[in-house]
């Protein structure tokens, strides 16, 4: 059984897609052992509690400085002892100590085709605003392993999505979620749970 801890910050539609895929047997051999949010108002926490999943908030606002918050986050994560940490719209820079403690065991969903529209400042709706401002015709989503850089880790899955002429950032965000994110994130977890994913020289191989 792959023990998965999901980290969230907002609405939690990706978390929902993962929970639904576990229930439907599309993600096999996997248990979601907990959900952590940095934002106590995140609707994602309610989604988790509704499913009977342990959901808690660790907010930077409750700590005197970033370092203390980072330590508390890492301690809580270590206590849960997950096999895999899934960042599903978790808008917090992952502390280096956490990446060291869980090498190649943290994955992130990003709402663009990396290496386009990623890195510092590219998160949530900002990504889709930048896509429309540049006028690209195709965008998409990426699931990647988390390393010490920002959106630079080995790419596990990607899916392309058409950009339409009359898109707004919100309509594009919705289409990228529906057509790409909610599909490739559950698929990525299932591949890992089945032991089909290896990384060599910074690149992902899927058996
Ligand atoms: C998703 O679109 C996810 O790709 C994005 O935040 C949204 C969270 O939505 N993540 C990033 O931008 C990370 N750089 P959700 O809470 O409904 O899953």
PDB file of C-alpha atoms and ligand atoms in Angstrom:
ATOM      1  CA  UNK A   1       0.000   0.000   0.000  1.00  0.00           C
ATOM      2  CA  UNK A   2       1.413   3.387  -1.037  1.00  0.00           C
ATOM      3  CA  UNK A   3       0.791   5.868   1.801  1.00  0.00           C
ATOM      4  CA  UNK A   4       0.117   9.277   0.274  1.00  0.00           C
ATOM      5  CA  UNK A   5       0.083  12.656   2.011  1.00  0.00           C
ATOM      6  CA  UNK A   6      -1.537  15.452  -0.018  1.00  0.00           C
ATOM      7  CA  UNK A   7      -0.598  19.125   0.517  1.00  0.00           C
ATOM      8  CA  UNK A   8      -3.069  21.798  -0.586  1.00  0.00           C
ATOM      9  CA  UNK A   9      -3.708  25.533  -0.374  1.00  0.00           C
ATOM     10  CA  UNK A  10      -7.041  26.196  -2.026  1.00  0.00           C
ATOM     11  CA  UNK A  11     -10.126  24.695  -3.588  1.00  0.00           C
ATOM     12  CA  UNK A  12      -8.798  21.166  -3.741  1.00  0.00           C
ATOM     13  CA  UNK A  13     -10.228  20.013  -7.064  1.00  0.00           C
ATOM     14  CA  UNK A  14      -7.054  18.027  -7.727  1.00  0.00           C
ATOM     15  CA  UNK A  15      -7.330  16.464  -4.261  1.00  0.00           C
ATOM     16  CA  UNK A  16     -10.937  15.572  -5.125  1.00  0.00           C
ATOM     17  CA  UNK A  17      -9.830  13.956  -8.391  1.00  0.00           C
ATOM     18  CA  UNK A  18      -7.272  11.871  -6.480  1.00  0.00           C
ATOM     19  CA  UNK A  19      -9.731  10.826  -3.746  1.00  0.00           C
ATOM     20  CA  UNK A  20     -12.347   9.897  -6.376  1.00  0.00           C
ATOM     21  CA  UNK A  21      -9.800   7.883  -8.358  1.00  0.00           C
ATOM     22  CA  UNK A  22      -8.786   5.953  -5.221  1.00  0.00           C
ATOM     23  CA  UNK A  23     -12.479   5.198  -4.505  1.00  0.00           C
ATOM     24  CA  UNK A  24     -13.064   4.133  -8.120  1.00  0.00           C
ATOM     25  CA  UNK A  25     -10.060   1.790  -8.053  1.00  0.00           C
ATOM     26  CA  UNK A  26      -8.327   3.814 -10.776  1.00  0.00           C
ATOM     27  CA  UNK A  27      -5.485   4.426  -8.351  1.00  0.00           C
ATOM     28  CA  UNK A  28      -4.622   1.021  -6.959  1.00  0.00           C
ATOM     29  CA  UNK A  29      -2.758   0.000  -3.820  1.00  0.00           C
ATOM     30  CA  UNK A  30      -2.933   3.508  -2.398  1.00  0.00           C
ATOM     31  CA  UNK A  31      -4.186   5.079   0.809  1.00  0.00           C
ATOM     32  CA  UNK A  32      -4.473   8.824   1.387  1.00  0.00           C
ATOM     33  CA  UNK A  33      -3.202   9.055   4.957  1.00  0.00           C
ATOM     34  CA  UNK A  34      -3.688  12.789   5.407  1.00  0.00           C
ATOM     35  CA  UNK A  35      -4.109  16.238   3.954  1.00  0.00           C
ATOM     36  CA  UNK A  36      -2.130  19.308   5.047  1.00  0.00           C
ATOM     37  CA  UNK A  37      -3.019  22.897   4.160  1.00  0.00           C
ATOM     38  CA  UNK A  38      -1.126  26.117   4.863  1.00  0.00           C
ATOM     39  CA  UNK A  39      -4.459  27.944   4.702  1.00  0.00           C
ATOM     40  CA  UNK A  40      -7.128  27.194   7.310  1.00  0.00           C
ATOM     41  CA  UNK A  41      -9.893  28.397   4.959  1.00  0.00           C
ATOM     42  CA  UNK A  42      -8.924  26.060   2.133  1.00  0.00           C
ATOM     43  CA  UNK A  43     -12.026  24.252   0.886  1.00  0.00           C
ATOM     44  CA  UNK A  44      -9.730  21.301   0.232  1.00  0.00           C
ATOM     45  CA  UNK A  45      -9.702  20.634   4.008  1.00  0.00           C
ATOM     46  CA  UNK A  46     -13.493  20.196   3.967  1.00  0.00           C
ATOM     47  CA  UNK A  47     -13.286  17.887   0.980  1.00  0.00           C
ATOM     48  CA  UNK A  48     -10.846  15.680   2.897  1.00  0.00           C
ATOM     49  CA  UNK A  49     -12.867  15.665   6.135  1.00  0.00           C
ATOM     50  CA  UNK A  50     -16.001  14.718   4.191  1.00  0.00           C
ATOM     51  CA  UNK A  51     -14.139  11.579   3.101  1.00  0.00           C
ATOM     52  CA  UNK A  52     -12.989  10.881   6.651  1.00  0.00           C
ATOM     53  CA  UNK A  53      -9.384  11.746   5.852  1.00  0.00           C
ATOM     54  CA  UNK A  54      -7.269  13.380   8.560  1.00  0.00           C
ATOM     55  CA  UNK A  55      -6.952  17.047   7.517  1.00  0.00           C
ATOM     56  CA  UNK A  56      -4.954  19.706   9.290  1.00  0.00           C
ATOM     57  CA  UNK A  57      -3.707  23.240   8.804  1.00  0.00           C
ATOM     58  CA  UNK A  58      -0.162  24.424   9.427  1.00  0.00           C
ATOM     59  CA  UNK A  59      -0.163  28.134   8.698  1.00  0.00           C
ATOM     60  CA  UNK A  60       2.936  30.338   8.518  1.00  0.00           C
ATOM     61  CA  UNK A  61       0.789  32.946  10.296  1.00  0.00           C
ATOM     62  CA  UNK A  62       0.927  30.840  13.478  1.00  0.00           C
ATOM     63  CA  UNK A  63       4.750  30.888  13.627  1.00  0.00           C
ATOM     64  CA  UNK A  64       7.170  33.712  14.439  1.00  0.00           C
ATOM     65  CA  UNK A  65       9.227  33.212  11.276  1.00  0.00           C
ATOM     66  CA  UNK A  66       9.582  31.112   8.138  1.00  0.00           C
ATOM     67  CA  UNK A  67      12.238  28.839   9.613  1.00  0.00           C
ATOM     68  CA  UNK A  68      10.003  27.799  12.527  1.00  0.00           C
ATOM     69  CA  UNK A  69       7.108  27.208  10.141  1.00  0.00           C
ATOM     70  CA  UNK A  70       9.326  25.096   7.873  1.00  0.00           C
ATOM     71  CA  UNK A  71      10.463  23.010  10.862  1.00  0.00           C
ATOM     72  CA  UNK A  72       6.883  22.451  12.044  1.00  0.00           C
ATOM     73  CA  UNK A  73       5.794  21.472   8.539  1.00  0.00           C
ATOM     74  CA  UNK A  74       8.637  18.997   8.211  1.00  0.00           C
ATOM     75  CA  UNK A  75       8.028  17.489  11.662  1.00  0.00           C
ATOM     76  CA  UNK A  76       4.340  16.981  10.916  1.00  0.00           C
ATOM     77  CA  UNK A  77       5.082  15.428   7.555  1.00  0.00           C
ATOM     78  CA  UNK A  78       7.705  13.109   9.090  1.00  0.00           C
ATOM     79  CA  UNK A  79       5.253  12.001  11.813  1.00  0.00           C
ATOM     80  CA  UNK A  80       2.819  10.936   9.084  1.00  0.00           C
ATOM     81  CA  UNK A  81       5.604   8.903   7.496  1.00  0.00           C
ATOM     82  CA  UNK A  82       4.271   8.971   3.918  1.00  0.00           C
ATOM     83  CA  UNK A  83       5.720   7.005   1.009  1.00  0.00           C
ATOM     84  CA  UNK A  84       4.745   9.825  -1.340  1.00  0.00           C
ATOM     85  CA  UNK A  85       3.926  13.524  -0.863  1.00  0.00           C
ATOM     86  CA  UNK A  86       1.602  15.001  -3.475  1.00  0.00           C
ATOM     87  CA  UNK A  87       1.570  18.784  -3.903  1.00  0.00           C
ATOM     88  CA  UNK A  88      -1.914  19.441  -5.281  1.00  0.00           C
ATOM     89  CA  UNK A  89      -2.043  23.218  -5.551  1.00  0.00           C
ATOM     90  CA  UNK A  90       0.258  23.713  -2.547  1.00  0.00           C
ATOM     91  CA  UNK A  91       1.491  27.283  -2.924  1.00  0.00           C
ATOM     92  CA  UNK A  92       4.341  27.082  -0.422  1.00  0.00           C
ATOM     93  CA  UNK A  93       8.039  26.858  -1.297  1.00  0.00           C
ATOM     94  CA  UNK A  94       9.067  23.404  -0.118  1.00  0.00           C
ATOM     95  CA  UNK A  95      11.871  23.739   2.451  1.00  0.00           C
ATOM     96  CA  UNK A  96      15.186  22.219   1.294  1.00  0.00           C
ATOM     97  CA  UNK A  97      15.240  19.962   4.392  1.00  0.00           C
ATOM     98  CA  UNK A  98      11.972  18.386   3.258  1.00  0.00           C
ATOM     99  CA  UNK A  99      13.314  17.702  -0.225  1.00  0.00           C
ATOM    100  CA  UNK A 100      16.395  16.081   1.369  1.00  0.00           C
ATOM    101  CA  UNK A 101      14.209  13.990   3.692  1.00  0.00           C
ATOM    102  CA  UNK A 102      11.999  12.772   0.809  1.00  0.00           C
ATOM    103  CA  UNK A 103      14.230  12.497  -2.270  1.00  0.00           C
ATOM    104  CA  UNK A 104      12.186  11.637  -5.393  1.00  0.00           C
ATOM    105  CA  UNK A 105       9.191  11.106  -3.156  1.00  0.00           C
ATOM    106  CA  UNK A 106       7.464  14.463  -3.695  1.00  0.00           C
ATOM    107  CA  UNK A 107       5.430  15.181  -6.836  1.00  0.00           C
ATOM    108  CA  UNK A 108       3.765  18.413  -7.941  1.00  0.00           C
ATOM    109  CA  UNK A 109       1.042  19.276 -10.437  1.00  0.00           C
ATOM    110  CA  UNK A 110       1.755  22.436 -12.443  1.00  0.00           C
ATOM    111  CA  UNK A 111      -0.802  24.021 -14.803  1.00  0.00           C
ATOM    112  CA  UNK A 112       1.406  24.436 -17.879  1.00  0.00           C
ATOM    113  CA  UNK A 113       3.669  22.422 -20.145  1.00  0.00           C
ATOM    114  CA  UNK A 114       6.975  22.763 -18.281  1.00  0.00           C
ATOM    115  CA  UNK A 115       9.462  24.349 -19.135  1.00  0.00           C
ATOM    116  CA  UNK A 116       6.984  26.947 -20.425  1.00  0.00           C
ATOM    117  CA  UNK A 117       5.230  29.239 -17.960  1.00  0.00           C
ATOM    118  CA  UNK A 118       6.812  27.899 -14.787  1.00  0.00           C
ATOM    119  CA  UNK A 119       9.196  29.055 -12.077  1.00  0.00           C
ATOM    120  CA  UNK A 120       8.953  32.027  -9.732  1.00  0.00           C
ATOM    121  CA  UNK A 121       5.608  33.853  -9.934  1.00  0.00           C
ATOM    122  CA  UNK A 122       3.928  31.243 -12.139  1.00  0.00           C
ATOM    123  CA  UNK A 123       1.165  29.703 -10.084  1.00  0.00           C
ATOM    124  CA  UNK A 124      -2.603  29.392 -10.268  1.00  0.00           C
ATOM    125  CA  UNK A 125      -4.369  31.888 -12.518  1.00  0.00           C
ATOM    126  CA  UNK A 126      -1.114  33.807 -13.221  1.00  0.00           C
ATOM    127  CA  UNK A 127       0.028  30.904 -15.386  1.00  0.00           C
ATOM    128  CA  UNK A 128      -3.048  31.126 -17.605  1.00  0.00           C
ATOM    129  CA  UNK A 129      -2.834  34.939 -17.785  1.00  0.00           C
ATOM    130  CA  UNK A 130       0.744  34.587 -19.060  1.00  0.00           C
ATOM    131  CA  UNK A 131      -0.278  31.904 -21.571  1.00  0.00           C
ATOM    132  CA  UNK A 132      -2.977  34.189 -23.019  1.00  0.00           C
ATOM    133  CA  UNK A 133      -0.673  37.232 -22.984  1.00  0.00           C
ATOM    134  CA  UNK A 134       1.933  35.315 -25.032  1.00  0.00           C
ATOM    135  CA  UNK A 135      -0.695  33.965 -27.407  1.00  0.00           C
ATOM    136  CA  UNK A 136       0.452  30.341 -27.457  1.00  0.00           C
ATOM    137  CA  UNK A 137      -2.032  27.966 -29.076  1.00  0.00           C
ATOM    138  CA  UNK A 138      -1.349  24.953 -26.874  1.00  0.00           C
ATOM    139  CA  UNK A 139      -0.853  24.743 -23.129  1.00  0.00           C
ATOM    140  CA  UNK A 140      -1.456  21.913 -20.661  1.00  0.00           C
ATOM    141  CA  UNK A 141      -0.334  20.474 -17.356  1.00  0.00           C
ATOM    142  CA  UNK A 142       2.706  18.674 -15.967  1.00  0.00           C
ATOM    143  CA  UNK A 143       3.295  16.284 -13.084  1.00  0.00           C
ATOM    144  CA  UNK A 144       6.925  16.374 -12.009  1.00  0.00           C
ATOM    145  CA  UNK A 145       9.117  15.264  -9.143  1.00  0.00           C
ATOM    146  CA  UNK A 146      10.174  18.071  -6.831  1.00  0.00           C
ATOM    147  CA  UNK A 147      13.852  18.908  -6.565  1.00  0.00           C
ATOM    148  CA  UNK A 148      15.603  21.917  -5.054  1.00  0.00           C
ATOM    149  CA  UNK A 149      14.666  24.212  -7.964  1.00  0.00           C
ATOM    150  CA  UNK A 150      11.326  25.815  -8.771  1.00  0.00           C
ATOM    151  CA  UNK A 151       9.431  23.483 -11.159  1.00  0.00           C
ATOM    152  CA  UNK A 152      12.729  21.960 -12.352  1.00  0.00           C
ATOM    153  CA  UNK A 153      12.474  18.320 -11.243  1.00  0.00           C
ATOM    154  CA  UNK A 154      12.132  15.248 -13.492  1.00  0.00           C
ATOM    155  CA  UNK A 155       8.923  15.297 -15.562  1.00  0.00           C
ATOM    156  CA  UNK A 156       6.613  12.333 -14.995  1.00  0.00           C
ATOM    157  CA  UNK A 157       3.518  13.088 -17.125  1.00  0.00           C
ATOM    158  CA  UNK A 158       2.306  15.902 -19.354  1.00  0.00           C
ATOM    159  CA  UNK A 159      -0.913  16.509 -21.267  1.00  0.00           C
ATOM    160  CA  UNK A 160      -1.568  19.201 -23.862  1.00  0.00           C
ATOM    161  CA  UNK A 161      -4.711  21.347 -23.975  1.00  0.00           C
ATOM    162  CA  UNK A 162      -5.860  23.650 -26.786  1.00  0.00           C
ATOM    163  CA  UNK A 163      -6.014  27.391 -26.110  1.00  0.00           C
ATOM    164  CA  UNK A 164      -9.149  28.910 -27.647  1.00  0.00           C
ATOM    165  CA  UNK A 165      -9.356  32.375 -29.159  1.00  0.00           C
ATOM    166  CA  UNK A 166     -12.055  33.576 -26.754  1.00  0.00           C
ATOM    167  CA  UNK A 167     -10.489  32.078 -23.602  1.00  0.00           C
ATOM    168  CA  UNK A 168     -10.237  34.095 -20.412  1.00  0.00           C
ATOM    169  CA  UNK A 169      -7.726  33.035 -17.724  1.00  0.00           C
ATOM    170  CA  UNK A 170     -10.628  31.388 -15.862  1.00  0.00           C
ATOM    171  CA  UNK A 171     -12.061  29.425 -18.818  1.00  0.00           C
ATOM    172  CA  UNK A 172      -8.561  28.275 -19.728  1.00  0.00           C
ATOM    173  CA  UNK A 173      -7.801  27.274 -16.130  1.00  0.00           C
ATOM    174  CA  UNK A 174     -10.996  25.232 -16.013  1.00  0.00           C
ATOM    175  CA  UNK A 175     -10.234  23.447 -19.304  1.00  0.00           C
ATOM    176  CA  UNK A 176      -6.644  22.686 -18.248  1.00  0.00           C
ATOM    177  CA  UNK A 177      -7.953  21.205 -15.000  1.00  0.00           C
ATOM    178  CA  UNK A 178     -10.704  19.130 -16.625  1.00  0.00           C
ATOM    179  CA  UNK A 179      -8.752  17.885 -19.631  1.00  0.00           C
ATOM    180  CA  UNK A 180      -5.312  17.533 -18.093  1.00  0.00           C
ATOM    181  CA  UNK A 181      -4.740  18.004 -14.344  1.00  0.00           C
ATOM    182  CA  UNK A 182      -7.555  15.808 -13.015  1.00  0.00           C
ATOM    183  CA  UNK A 183      -6.379  13.023 -15.328  1.00  0.00           C
ATOM    184  CA  UNK A 184      -2.609  13.059 -15.099  1.00  0.00           C
ATOM    185  CA  UNK A 185      -2.308  13.555 -11.339  1.00  0.00           C
ATOM    186  CA  UNK A 186      -4.289  10.386 -10.441  1.00  0.00           C
ATOM    187  CA  UNK A 187      -2.500   8.524 -13.265  1.00  0.00           C
ATOM    188  CA  UNK A 188       0.909   9.585 -11.911  1.00  0.00           C
ATOM    189  CA  UNK A 189       0.092   8.344  -8.416  1.00  0.00           C
ATOM    190  CA  UNK A 190      -1.164   5.019  -9.790  1.00  0.00           C
ATOM    191  CA  UNK A 191       2.029   4.544 -11.817  1.00  0.00           C
ATOM    192  CA  UNK A 192       4.137   5.184  -8.695  1.00  0.00           C
ATOM    193  CA  UNK A 193       1.926   2.880  -6.586  1.00  0.00           C
ATOM    194  CA  UNK A 194       2.443   0.121  -9.125  1.00  0.00           C
ATOM    195  CA  UNK A 195       6.206   0.571  -8.972  1.00  0.00           C
ATOM    196  CA  UNK A 196       6.368   1.513 -12.647  1.00  0.00           C
ATOM    197  CA  UNK A 197       8.355   4.730 -12.254  1.00  0.00           C
ATOM    198  CA  UNK A 198      12.117   5.044 -12.077  1.00  0.00           C
ATOM    199  CA  UNK A 199      14.417   8.032 -12.473  1.00  0.00           C
ATOM    200  CA  UNK A 200      17.775   7.865 -14.205  1.00  0.00           C
ATOM    201  CA  UNK A 201      20.007  10.841 -14.872  1.00  0.00           C
ATOM    202  CA  UNK A 202      17.215  13.271 -14.084  1.00  0.00           C
ATOM    203  CA  UNK A 203      14.740  11.657 -16.448  1.00  0.00           C
ATOM    204  CA  UNK A 204      11.682   9.570 -15.671  1.00  0.00           C
ATOM    205  CA  UNK A 205      11.241   6.109 -17.158  1.00  0.00           C
ATOM    206  CA  UNK A 206       7.809   4.469 -17.095  1.00  0.00           C
ATOM    207  CA  UNK A 207       7.563   0.717 -17.520  1.00  0.00           C
TER     208      UNK A 207
HETATM  209  C1  LIG B   1      -4.116  23.888  -9.868  1.00  0.00           C
HETATM  210  O1  LIG B   1      -4.421  24.442 -11.122  1.00  0.00           O
HETATM  211  C2  LIG B   1      -2.648  23.536  -9.776  1.00  0.00           C
HETATM  212  O2  LIG B   1      -2.127  23.079 -10.995  1.00  0.00           O
HETATM  213  C3  LIG B   1      -2.068  24.881  -9.404  1.00  0.00           C
HETATM  214  O3  LIG B   1      -2.958  25.382  -8.443  1.00  0.00           O
HETATM  215  C4  LIG B   1      -4.282  24.932  -8.769  1.00  0.00           C
HETATM  216  C5  LIG B   1      -4.918  24.349  -7.513  1.00  0.00           C
HETATM  217  O4  LIG B   1      -6.277  24.033  -7.750  1.00  0.00           O
HETATM  218  N1  LIG B   1      -0.722  24.739  -8.902  1.00  0.00           N
HETATM  219  C6  LIG B   1       0.243  25.612  -9.183  1.00  0.00           C
HETATM  220  O5  LIG B   1       0.059  26.631  -9.814  1.00  0.00           O
HETATM  221  C7  LIG B   1       1.611  25.247  -8.612  1.00  0.00           C
HETATM  222  N2  LIG B   1       2.633  26.043  -9.197  1.00  0.00           N
HETATM  223  P1  LIG B   1      -7.069  23.019  -6.806  1.00  0.00           P
HETATM  224  O6  LIG B   1      -6.851  23.488  -5.364  1.00  0.00           O
HETATM  225  O7  LIG B   1      -8.503  23.161  -7.230  1.00  0.00           O
HETATM  226  O8  LIG B   1      -6.518  21.631  -7.030  1.00  0.00           O
END
